XYZ file of C-alpha atoms in Angstrom:
697
model
C 51.071 45.477 -36.699
C 49.108 44.048 -33.941
C 47.081 42.680 -35.873
C 44.768 42.405 -32.991
C 45.168 39.089 -34.409
C 46.130 37.620 -31.160
C 46.247 34.185 -32.560
C 47.303 31.949 -35.407
C 46.738 28.392 -36.354
C 50.327 28.020 -37.571
C 51.274 25.853 -34.609
C 48.032 23.984 -34.247
C 47.566 21.895 -37.349
C 45.162 19.087 -36.664
C 43.623 20.709 -33.588
C 39.838 20.660 -33.445
C 39.482 23.877 -31.404
C 41.689 26.646 -30.068
C 41.476 27.632 -26.445
C 41.774 31.235 -25.270
C 45.176 30.389 -23.813
C 46.340 29.283 -27.253
C 44.967 32.435 -28.845
C 46.727 34.692 -26.369
C 50.043 32.869 -26.248
C 50.464 32.589 -30.014
C 51.539 36.037 -31.160
C 52.434 35.264 -34.784
C 51.342 37.613 -37.548
C 49.034 36.335 -40.241
C 51.591 37.241 -42.910
C 53.933 34.241 -43.360
C 56.890 36.397 -44.385
C 56.531 38.709 -41.410
C 56.388 35.609 -39.235
C 60.044 35.118 -40.171
C 60.800 38.488 -38.549
C 62.893 39.378 -41.555
C 63.617 42.991 -40.667
C 61.310 43.879 -37.831
C 62.775 46.582 -35.620
C 60.482 46.539 -32.600
C 59.975 49.250 -30.011
C 58.242 47.946 -26.893
C 55.831 49.758 -24.605
C 58.614 50.035 -22.003
C 60.899 51.779 -24.520
C 58.277 54.388 -25.463
C 57.821 55.194 -21.775
C 61.522 55.159 -20.901
C 62.450 57.569 -23.693
C 59.233 59.653 -23.536
C 58.167 58.982 -27.110
C 54.616 60.318 -27.402
C 54.103 61.007 -31.127
C 54.848 59.371 -34.465
C 57.075 62.392 -35.198
C 59.460 61.185 -32.464
C 59.950 57.684 -33.851
C 63.151 58.769 -35.604
C 64.694 58.775 -32.100
C 64.527 54.974 -32.252
C 64.355 54.112 -35.965
C 67.408 55.759 -37.477
C 66.329 55.587 -41.116
C 62.837 57.043 -40.598
C 61.541 60.626 -40.444
C 57.948 61.822 -40.069
C 57.567 65.613 -40.047
C 54.801 68.110 -40.658
C 54.947 70.189 -43.836
C 53.471 73.413 -42.496
C 50.704 71.486 -40.753
C 50.246 68.005 -39.300
C 47.715 67.499 -42.091
C 50.570 67.288 -44.632
C 53.015 64.676 -43.305
C 56.467 64.348 -44.833
C 57.624 60.734 -44.503
C 61.170 59.758 -45.449
C 62.516 56.208 -45.210
C 65.979 55.087 -46.306
C 66.487 58.449 -47.993
C 63.293 58.211 -50.062
C 60.307 60.515 -49.523
C 57.019 61.198 -51.280
C 56.157 64.492 -52.964
C 52.484 64.146 -52.139
C 50.994 63.635 -48.721
C 48.242 61.183 -49.625
C 50.600 58.541 -51.063
C 53.387 57.844 -48.574
C 56.488 55.691 -49.071
C 55.487 53.739 -45.957
C 52.151 52.870 -44.411
C 51.110 53.614 -40.848
C 48.859 50.958 -39.316
C 47.126 50.907 -35.944
C 45.748 47.494 -35.046
C 45.657 46.420 -38.705
C 43.902 49.566 -39.940
C 45.712 51.798 -42.481
C 45.584 55.356 -41.203
C 44.100 58.251 -43.120
C 46.705 60.086 -45.255
C 46.256 63.230 -43.136
C 46.497 61.257 -39.885
C 49.979 59.759 -40.119
C 51.104 62.322 -37.546
C 49.311 61.472 -34.323
C 49.954 61.173 -30.611
C 50.550 57.644 -29.396
C 48.224 56.106 -26.840
C 47.596 52.651 -25.407
C 50.796 51.346 -27.027
C 51.846 47.712 -26.798
C 54.597 47.817 -29.425
C 55.677 49.619 -32.599
C 57.446 47.743 -35.386
C 59.178 49.160 -38.439
C 58.797 46.498 -41.119
C 60.902 47.341 -44.154
C 60.689 46.009 -47.665
C 57.708 44.944 -49.735
C 55.581 43.628 -46.874
C 53.093 46.364 -47.723
C 52.067 44.285 -50.724
C 50.354 41.865 -48.351
C 48.761 44.342 -46.000
C 45.535 45.934 -47.184
C 46.900 49.285 -48.327
C 49.927 49.144 -50.596
C 52.932 50.500 -48.660
C 55.776 50.630 -51.226
C 58.831 50.633 -48.928
C 57.431 49.177 -45.697
C 55.150 50.052 -42.838
C 54.887 51.135 -39.232
C 52.957 48.467 -37.367
C 51.454 49.967 -34.196
C 49.863 47.498 -31.809
C 47.743 48.582 -28.861
C 47.213 46.793 -25.572
C 44.388 44.351 -24.946
C 42.972 42.521 -21.895
C 42.777 39.007 -23.357
C 45.882 37.938 -21.461
C 44.802 39.569 -18.186
C 43.286 42.625 -16.544
C 45.411 45.772 -16.302
C 45.323 49.409 -15.206
C 48.042 51.846 -16.321
C 48.442 55.519 -15.500
C 51.160 57.973 -16.590
C 51.530 61.691 -16.060
C 54.312 64.056 -17.125
C 55.068 67.655 -16.197
C 57.821 69.357 -18.148
C 58.977 72.683 -19.551
C 57.479 72.018 -22.978
C 54.437 69.871 -22.256
C 52.079 68.217 -19.792
C 50.823 64.719 -20.473
C 48.164 62.498 -18.882
C 47.771 58.923 -20.135
C 45.388 56.340 -18.626
C 44.269 52.915 -19.832
C 42.348 49.967 -18.453
C 41.546 46.458 -19.689
C 39.149 44.072 -17.988
C 37.486 40.689 -18.443
C 33.713 41.224 -18.197
C 32.574 37.623 -18.732
C 34.984 34.781 -18.146
C 36.468 33.532 -21.426
C 33.699 35.361 -23.318
C 33.801 39.148 -23.163
C 36.582 41.682 -22.564
C 36.755 45.458 -22.803
C 39.414 48.149 -22.750
C 39.435 51.950 -22.671
C 42.194 54.511 -23.035
C 42.585 58.273 -22.690
C 45.481 60.640 -23.359
C 45.748 64.423 -23.073
C 48.855 66.356 -24.124
C 49.319 70.085 -23.659
C 52.234 71.552 -25.628
C 53.330 74.752 -23.918
C 55.344 76.064 -26.858
C 58.639 77.953 -26.847
C 58.160 80.979 -29.154
C 56.906 84.019 -27.241
C 54.601 86.749 -28.578
C 56.073 90.156 -27.727
C 52.701 91.787 -27.108
C 50.747 89.164 -25.163
C 53.779 87.342 -23.733
C 51.998 84.106 -24.670
C 53.649 81.248 -26.510
C 52.843 81.261 -30.220
C 53.442 77.565 -30.946
C 51.305 75.870 -28.309
C 48.926 72.945 -28.801
C 46.292 70.875 -27.027
C 45.299 67.379 -28.049
C 43.492 64.408 -26.609
C 42.353 61.010 -27.759
C 39.985 58.504 -26.219
C 39.080 55.004 -27.341
C 37.346 51.801 -26.395
C 37.311 48.227 -27.695
C 35.184 45.178 -26.931
C 36.286 41.589 -27.604
C 33.749 38.777 -27.761
C 34.401 35.051 -28.159
C 31.020 33.310 -28.542
C 32.694 29.973 -29.367
C 36.308 28.872 -29.341
C 36.718 29.261 -33.102
C 35.443 32.864 -33.379
C 36.770 36.129 -32.003
C 34.875 39.357 -32.677
C 36.146 42.841 -31.795
C 34.654 46.312 -32.194
C 36.599 49.548 -31.650
C 35.962 53.288 -31.647
C 38.370 56.152 -31.030
C 38.163 59.931 -31.154
C 41.100 62.300 -31.544
C 41.151 66.089 -31.407
C 43.970 68.575 -31.594
C 44.234 72.329 -31.843
C 47.828 73.089 -32.664
C 50.132 75.991 -33.475
C 53.268 73.856 -33.188
C 54.277 74.254 -36.828
C 55.208 77.927 -36.551
C 57.436 79.304 -39.313
C 60.528 81.304 -38.375
C 63.285 83.002 -40.317
C 66.911 82.057 -39.675
C 67.379 85.061 -37.390
C 64.324 84.171 -35.318
C 65.180 80.472 -35.238
C 68.567 80.879 -33.592
C 67.300 82.711 -30.499
C 63.601 81.741 -30.639
C 62.789 85.417 -30.140
C 60.854 87.867 -32.315
C 62.048 91.455 -32.788
C 58.679 92.512 -34.175
C 55.080 91.430 -33.847
C 54.236 92.695 -37.332
C 53.118 90.228 -40.013
C 55.278 90.006 -43.092
C 53.835 90.650 -46.551
C 54.549 88.288 -49.404
C 56.629 90.937 -51.167
C 58.785 91.319 -48.067
C 59.110 87.583 -47.689
C 60.368 86.922 -51.222
C 62.883 89.769 -50.765
C 64.333 88.020 -47.728
C 62.901 90.040 -44.809
C 64.272 88.410 -41.644
C 62.695 90.110 -38.649
C 58.922 90.101 -39.168
C 56.510 87.241 -38.489
C 55.674 85.211 -41.573
C 52.282 84.111 -40.280
C 51.204 84.962 -36.779
C 48.238 82.591 -36.686
C 49.137 79.294 -38.327
C 46.955 76.620 -36.792
C 45.501 73.169 -37.172
C 42.108 72.160 -35.780
C 41.593 68.432 -36.352
C 38.735 66.117 -35.395
C 39.206 62.426 -36.143
C 36.746 59.562 -35.712
C 37.855 55.959 -36.248
C 35.735 52.813 -35.928
C 36.233 49.233 -37.006
C 34.830 45.731 -36.651
C 36.955 42.580 -36.985
C 35.696 39.039 -37.255
C 38.186 36.191 -37.025
C 37.296 32.573 -37.640
C 39.796 29.746 -37.412
C 39.468 26.092 -38.193
C 41.699 23.046 -38.216
C 44.055 24.370 -40.898
C 42.917 27.840 -41.864
C 42.308 31.294 -40.467
C 39.782 33.718 -41.938
C 39.645 37.389 -41.015
C 37.250 40.134 -42.054
C 37.870 43.821 -41.326
C 35.483 46.714 -41.829
C 36.838 50.150 -40.918
C 35.577 53.719 -41.082
C 37.520 56.933 -40.531
C 36.478 60.567 -40.797
C 38.854 63.483 -40.334
C 37.605 67.073 -40.345
C 40.381 69.638 -40.513
C 40.542 73.424 -40.453
C 44.054 74.769 -40.856
C 46.070 77.782 -41.924
C 49.537 77.018 -43.179
C 49.898 79.120 -46.319
C 51.509 82.588 -46.234
C 49.280 85.320 -47.569
C 46.130 83.767 -46.095
C 44.897 85.618 -43.011
C 42.453 84.603 -40.319
C 39.735 86.563 -38.573
C 37.856 83.636 -37.041
C 39.800 80.448 -36.283
C 36.577 78.437 -36.149
C 35.616 79.347 -39.706
C 38.547 80.850 -41.607
C 41.411 78.914 -43.071
C 42.085 75.907 -45.189
C 39.768 72.893 -45.062
C 40.969 69.359 -45.613
C 38.263 66.847 -44.750
C 38.544 63.147 -45.511
C 36.242 60.152 -45.248
C 37.728 56.663 -45.551
C 35.958 53.292 -45.741
C 37.918 50.024 -45.825
C 36.793 46.440 -46.392
C 39.287 43.587 -46.239
C 39.098 39.792 -46.247
C 42.169 37.619 -45.546
C 42.488 33.859 -45.630
C 45.553 32.047 -44.349
C 45.718 28.293 -44.920
C 48.100 25.546 -43.809
C 48.473 22.852 -46.452
C 50.267 19.539 -46.437
C 54.026 19.219 -47.002
C 54.833 22.442 -45.085
C 53.040 24.730 -47.515
C 51.165 27.843 -46.384
C 49.134 30.295 -48.423
C 47.695 33.757 -47.919
C 44.934 35.273 -50.027
C 43.414 38.718 -49.559
C 40.811 41.042 -51.064
C 40.972 44.748 -50.250
C 38.815 47.770 -51.078
C 39.165 51.377 -49.957
C 37.092 54.451 -50.697
C 38.681 57.787 -49.813
C 36.918 61.132 -50.277
C 38.830 64.391 -49.914
C 36.923 67.657 -49.593
C 39.144 70.743 -49.711
C 38.087 74.351 -49.553
C 38.104 77.832 -48.079
C 35.234 80.184 -47.276
C 35.566 83.976 -47.389
C 39.118 84.069 -46.048
C 41.164 87.292 -46.433
C 44.075 86.765 -48.816
C 47.075 88.677 -50.103
C 46.226 89.977 -53.581
C 49.861 89.688 -54.706
C 49.703 85.890 -54.569
C 46.508 85.776 -56.595
C 44.738 83.514 -54.108
C 40.981 83.374 -54.011
C 39.381 83.639 -50.589
C 36.999 80.904 -51.716
C 38.231 77.695 -53.239
C 36.816 74.218 -53.435
C 38.258 70.966 -54.755
C 36.874 67.495 -54.180
C 38.424 64.148 -55.018
C 37.176 60.576 -54.767
C 39.642 57.680 -54.794
C 38.737 54.012 -55.158
C 41.330 51.307 -54.569
C 40.713 47.624 -55.222
C 43.388 44.977 -54.683
C 43.877 41.216 -54.794
C 46.986 39.740 -53.214
C 48.332 36.252 -52.607
C 51.427 34.697 -51.092
C 52.590 31.089 -50.903
C 55.229 29.742 -48.515
C 57.166 26.515 -49.180
C 59.380 25.092 -46.420
C 61.904 22.284 -46.758
C 64.820 21.477 -44.474
C 66.489 24.797 -43.531
C 64.959 26.797 -46.399
C 61.683 28.671 -46.808
C 60.581 30.200 -50.106
C 57.920 32.918 -50.320
C 56.352 33.886 -53.629
C 53.659 36.518 -53.823
C 51.873 38.908 -56.137
C 49.513 41.863 -55.781
C 47.139 43.330 -58.354
C 45.859 46.839 -57.667
C 43.262 48.909 -59.503
C 43.183 52.602 -58.637
C 40.653 55.201 -59.832
C 40.653 58.860 -58.904
C 38.300 61.670 -59.879
C 38.800 65.342 -59.044
C 36.425 68.297 -59.345
C 37.764 71.794 -58.776
C 34.709 74.035 -58.855
C 36.590 77.073 -57.530
C 40.375 76.749 -57.986
C 42.644 78.476 -55.450
C 43.923 80.995 -58.005
C 41.939 83.053 -60.469
C 44.137 82.094 -63.439
C 42.744 78.536 -63.474
C 39.268 77.803 -64.739
C 37.021 75.284 -62.969
C 37.752 71.766 -64.177
C 37.128 68.081 -63.556
C 39.137 65.039 -64.552
C 39.663 61.397 -63.690
C 42.380 58.780 -64.114
C 42.752 55.008 -63.830
C 45.924 53.194 -62.794
C 46.668 49.483 -62.619
C 49.650 47.599 -61.254
C 50.809 44.000 -60.917
C 53.550 43.670 -58.310
C 55.501 40.444 -57.619
C 57.662 39.552 -54.623
C 59.965 36.589 -54.045
C 62.081 35.877 -50.975
C 64.215 32.997 -49.761
C 65.115 32.302 -46.125
C 67.878 30.055 -44.877
C 68.061 29.116 -41.195
C 71.043 26.810 -40.573
C 70.553 26.944 -36.785
C 68.236 28.254 -34.116
C 70.403 31.317 -33.541
C 70.766 32.707 -37.052
C 68.874 33.128 -40.307
C 69.572 34.716 -43.683
C 67.292 36.004 -46.399
C 67.244 37.500 -49.868
C 64.231 39.309 -51.305
C 63.382 40.887 -54.647
C 60.212 42.877 -55.160
C 58.383 45.465 -57.203
C 55.847 47.923 -55.789
C 53.860 50.855 -57.178
C 53.034 54.329 -55.916
C 49.786 55.229 -57.713
C 49.505 58.419 -59.723
C 46.865 61.091 -59.260
C 46.215 64.816 -59.236
C 47.524 67.730 -57.246
C 44.956 68.182 -54.511
C 45.139 71.968 -54.792
C 45.513 73.211 -58.361
C 47.571 76.362 -57.853
C 48.789 76.202 -61.449
C 47.483 75.142 -64.841
C 49.896 72.191 -64.861
C 48.278 70.906 -61.654
C 45.179 69.966 -63.655
C 47.172 67.257 -65.479
C 47.330 63.809 -63.899
C 50.722 62.359 -63.043
C 51.439 58.648 -63.487
C 52.495 55.665 -61.399
C 55.948 55.476 -59.863
C 57.604 52.054 -59.951
C 59.885 50.894 -57.127
C 62.223 47.914 -57.536
C 63.921 46.596 -54.394
C 66.579 44.040 -53.521
C 67.434 43.136 -49.915
C 69.964 40.816 -48.292
C 69.814 40.318 -44.555
C 70.820 38.371 -41.493
C 69.441 38.012 -37.989
C 71.558 36.419 -35.238
C 70.775 35.843 -31.563
C 73.538 34.972 -29.094
C 74.017 34.545 -25.349
C 70.621 32.908 -24.888
C 68.985 35.704 -26.930
C 70.396 38.441 -24.673
C 72.315 39.785 -27.689
C 70.568 40.253 -31.042
C 72.028 41.515 -34.297
C 70.177 42.412 -37.507
C 71.834 43.616 -40.690
C 70.040 44.491 -43.928
C 71.727 45.480 -47.191
C 69.275 47.128 -49.575
C 69.106 48.801 -52.948
C 66.115 50.568 -54.445
C 65.458 51.890 -57.943
C 62.570 54.253 -58.623
C 61.440 54.870 -62.194
C 58.940 57.467 -63.404
C 59.706 59.243 -60.126
C 57.000 61.548 -58.783
C 58.364 64.961 -57.814
C 57.443 68.634 -57.511
C 59.464 70.552 -60.092
C 59.772 74.304 -60.547
C 60.843 77.222 -58.396
C 59.266 78.484 -55.175
C 55.488 78.545 -55.494
C 55.746 77.973 -59.239
C 55.916 74.201 -58.810
C 53.860 71.310 -60.013
C 53.974 67.578 -59.421
C 54.954 65.451 -62.417
C 56.851 62.314 -63.351
C 60.549 62.796 -63.939
C 63.401 60.293 -64.336
C 64.886 57.624 -62.106
C 66.371 57.721 -58.624
C 68.156 55.098 -56.580
C 69.109 54.363 -52.980
C 71.672 51.896 -51.660
C 72.693 51.278 -48.077
C 72.661 49.153 -44.965
C 70.443 49.062 -41.867
C 72.056 47.835 -38.657
C 70.458 47.051 -35.301
C 72.104 45.508 -32.241
C 70.622 45.176 -28.772
C 71.796 43.598 -25.537
C 69.977 42.989 -22.296
C 71.172 41.596 -18.990
C 70.265 42.007 -15.348
C 71.833 45.415 -14.756
C 72.221 46.751 -18.299
C 70.231 46.986 -21.506
C 70.995 48.961 -24.626
C 70.674 49.203 -28.375
C 72.261 50.828 -31.387
C 70.310 51.437 -34.584
C 72.137 52.840 -37.612
C 71.630 53.539 -41.300
C 74.393 54.176 -43.822
C 73.094 54.934 -47.280
C 73.315 56.998 -50.438
C 70.272 58.229 -52.362
C 70.590 60.010 -55.736
C 68.699 61.111 -58.816
C 70.310 59.633 -61.936
C 72.004 61.914 -64.456
C 70.117 63.426 -67.357
C 67.045 62.019 -69.009
C 63.728 63.172 -67.590
C 65.519 64.487 -64.479
C 66.476 67.499 -66.582
C 63.938 69.691 -68.373
C 61.605 72.653 -68.171
C 58.100 73.331 -66.936
C 55.774 76.227 -67.745
C 53.450 77.287 -64.944
C 50.979 80.142 -65.461
C 53.120 81.400 -68.304
C 56.342 81.238 -66.290
C 58.907 78.836 -67.737
C 61.302 77.281 -65.261
C 64.280 75.027 -65.907
C 65.061 72.151 -63.574
C 67.932 69.721 -63.319
C 68.039 67.116 -60.576
C 70.862 65.130 -62.179
C 73.061 63.553 -59.538
C 71.425 65.464 -56.681
C 70.666 63.893 -53.323
C 66.921 63.962 -52.516
C 65.707 65.963 -49.542
C 65.834 64.462 -46.045
C 68.402 61.852 -47.098
C 71.377 61.890 -44.694
C 74.294 59.623 -45.542
C 74.623 58.402 -41.969
C 72.315 58.391 -38.959
C 72.247 56.402 -35.752
C 70.540 56.113 -32.382
C 72.083 54.730 -29.196
C 70.038 53.960 -26.102
C 71.321 52.658 -22.763
C 69.761 51.818 -19.433
C 71.958 51.118 -16.367
C 70.576 49.786 -13.093
C 72.400 51.724 -10.352
C 70.683 50.113 -7.367
C 68.252 47.251 -6.903
C 66.679 45.221 -4.114
C 63.329 43.558 -3.585
C 61.324 46.799 -3.327
C 63.420 49.491 -5.025
C 65.293 50.032 -8.266
C 67.134 53.111 -9.547
C 68.288 53.252 -13.164
C 69.905 55.805 -15.460
C 69.001 55.952 -19.167
C 70.440 57.877 -22.112
C 69.284 58.281 -25.701
C 71.507 59.742 -28.416
C 70.310 60.635 -31.911
C 72.779 61.655 -34.639
C 72.187 62.643 -38.245
C 74.670 63.748 -40.868
C 73.762 66.760 -43.018
C 70.971 66.715 -45.601
C 69.083 69.153 -47.805
C 65.575 70.344 -46.992
C 64.461 70.624 -50.619
C 65.153 68.698 -53.829
C 65.972 71.822 -55.859
C 67.244 74.629 -53.672
C 70.878 74.031 -52.648
C 71.479 77.327 -50.843
C 73.403 77.137 -47.589
C 70.231 77.975 -45.654
C 68.562 74.894 -47.130
C 71.212 72.548 -45.756
C 70.478 71.050 -42.366
C 73.924 70.555 -40.910
C 74.858 67.452 -38.941
C 73.356 67.491 -35.469
C 73.176 65.541 -32.227
C 70.206 65.205 -29.863
C 70.904 63.863 -26.387
C 68.349 62.828 -23.737
C 68.765 61.314 -20.305
C 66.573 60.179 -17.422
C 66.780 58.858 -13.876
C 64.076 56.322 -13.017
C 63.050 55.186 -9.537
C 60.857 52.081 -9.454
C 59.312 51.193 -6.094
C 56.632 49.057 -4.433
C 56.389 46.868 -7.581
C 53.791 49.081 -9.273
C 55.128 52.655 -9.183
C 57.764 54.605 -11.061
C 59.069 58.154 -10.704
C 61.443 59.719 -13.244
C 63.422 62.907 -13.789
C 64.319 63.488 -17.423
C 65.866 65.973 -19.847
C 65.543 66.052 -23.638
C 67.814 67.742 -26.168
C 70.120 68.803 -23.348
C 72.550 70.291 -25.915
C 69.707 72.636 -27.015
C 70.348 71.734 -30.665
C 68.524 73.671 -33.390
C 67.341 71.556 -36.303
C 64.749 72.159 -39.027
C 61.772 69.918 -39.780
C 60.020 71.965 -42.508
C 60.864 74.799 -44.902
C 58.984 76.989 -47.386
C 60.842 79.212 -49.830
C 60.460 81.536 -52.768
C 63.154 83.761 -54.323
C 65.180 85.094 -51.367
C 62.574 84.277 -48.747
C 62.964 81.218 -46.544
C 61.060 80.219 -43.424
C 61.505 77.190 -41.200
C 59.795 75.057 -38.583
C 62.268 74.190 -35.841
C 62.403 71.057 -33.689
C 61.930 71.160 -29.925
C 64.657 72.914 -27.904
C 65.823 71.736 -24.484
C 63.168 70.212 -22.252
C 63.216 68.829 -18.718
C 60.571 67.522 -16.367
C 59.124 64.876 -14.071
C 57.129 61.734 -14.789
C 55.060 59.479 -12.560
C 53.486 56.165 -13.543
C 51.781 53.192 -11.965
C 50.836 49.807 -13.405
C 48.548 47.129 -12.004
């Protein structure tokens, strides 16, 4: 992540002070193992602009083994990495960081603004970032003015959306004070038309604005303070039946009842007014102090997300400003990190981390379908406290570097459900404590400047907890920790004066005490079942020369639940007993093979003009949309997404582009809900085409 840590003392042992030039030019991360660039797959600012990537949900177009989708609403992100996903939205398999700050669990899906780079860091690196990220993290770095003033402006007009993005960075006092500001507005036009009003049903509007100040009172201290605000009102996650999904047309404007849905009605609208209304405030202060052989960093961060949404069938809305489903969170983070250079090529990292997260969920006088048994008033509150200590030591000799690290984490959660969502559950309160001690060891071998090898073994923990919305009596029971054991072997090679780079990672993962929702339809509850494993290879190759640049990113892997044991059993929910058997099944959103190929060809170039042609291809083999239901409708068949663009760069600072996305008009599903015969889906964007203009100074 950018660790807006724009400096490091790694290269300056023995120096009395660090100049601003040294701070800016040294872009190492504070984490010694990440410094080795073990598995970083980096997307630059230029790539996000070239391929029109404007949201975290589009990152799978570049990172082939990653998926981030909504689950009925952006508030409930589904994150899958290397064929492994989480059953619960507040504890993801990977972390999402923006400038060193772990994002709120209901804010992993967000529009991207002010981007410098995005890195996908796999493996157990999350042990040594504040929030434990079991399988890796997305490290999003934003731009800053410390290396020079800048002004950037981008605007896009297309069939599906309009986009305005502006950012500025400026030095206010020479070598003392800098400031930046950014703004982005995105209007999603939608593509599902209402028969009566002729308006699009799945439209959205969102904007975010932010500012940061950097202050260097003396050469050994850098202080930064940031604030950002994000708002979206979205209907993008609009459920369709299979019939409606194929043609994106509705034969009726009548809402479906729950009885009709579970019987498989195909032509009515499941929920005509699903929506998300999100307000997010984020603020942080960072203090960095560096001496002759150490670097000390303190981070204090605050985030508050207020959400009103409607994503459940059988819940109806009269007033979108008051009716619906509330999911409000408040997050406070404190972190202290110390990196030290010792004698004999030894480095150490020590960190202390604390997070308080409050979740306030509820509804107020919302009309509901009596068949489902929902209450129009529900209220559940949960407080989570996380405390962690982590340390890592790096030993270097000759061509080898050894990293040994450990993390201790204490996790406490307390839930109070004063008015449960369904009448069959009495009000209740409960709490649970979880502890974990996670080690990591890795060895690097670099026989030459052009290649390096590594092996890493690690253990990480996904904390247990409670179902945030107790729809069933079993939801009142806490579920336990999930343990993840990982082994990775990798190589990174750079050839042709670093114009060609190749990274290959072989990995295997074993999950024990696996957290999963078991049951049928809406009679499901989260609990610990048996073990699951994943084995595969990540591959990334990129090449860049004067008139051509391109990359290929691929993942080949198998993910399975093991046979028998706790993966087979029964669960009784509200008096309904259901049998489950996940033995040998492939988890949801786990394709065997996926890859992305991007190319950029320069067709014409002189001193003042350049014309280039770019393509982006995304392929995924088939995968299931649910762990349990193996009906044909629940299988997302193999699909291909193809984008292209023509870019005209002129007068050094300006760029004009014509682009098309999903030109094959492929239909693919991102979310599904089901019960009995009823199934409803959220579909990915159809074909899109438009124009883009940008200027940079």
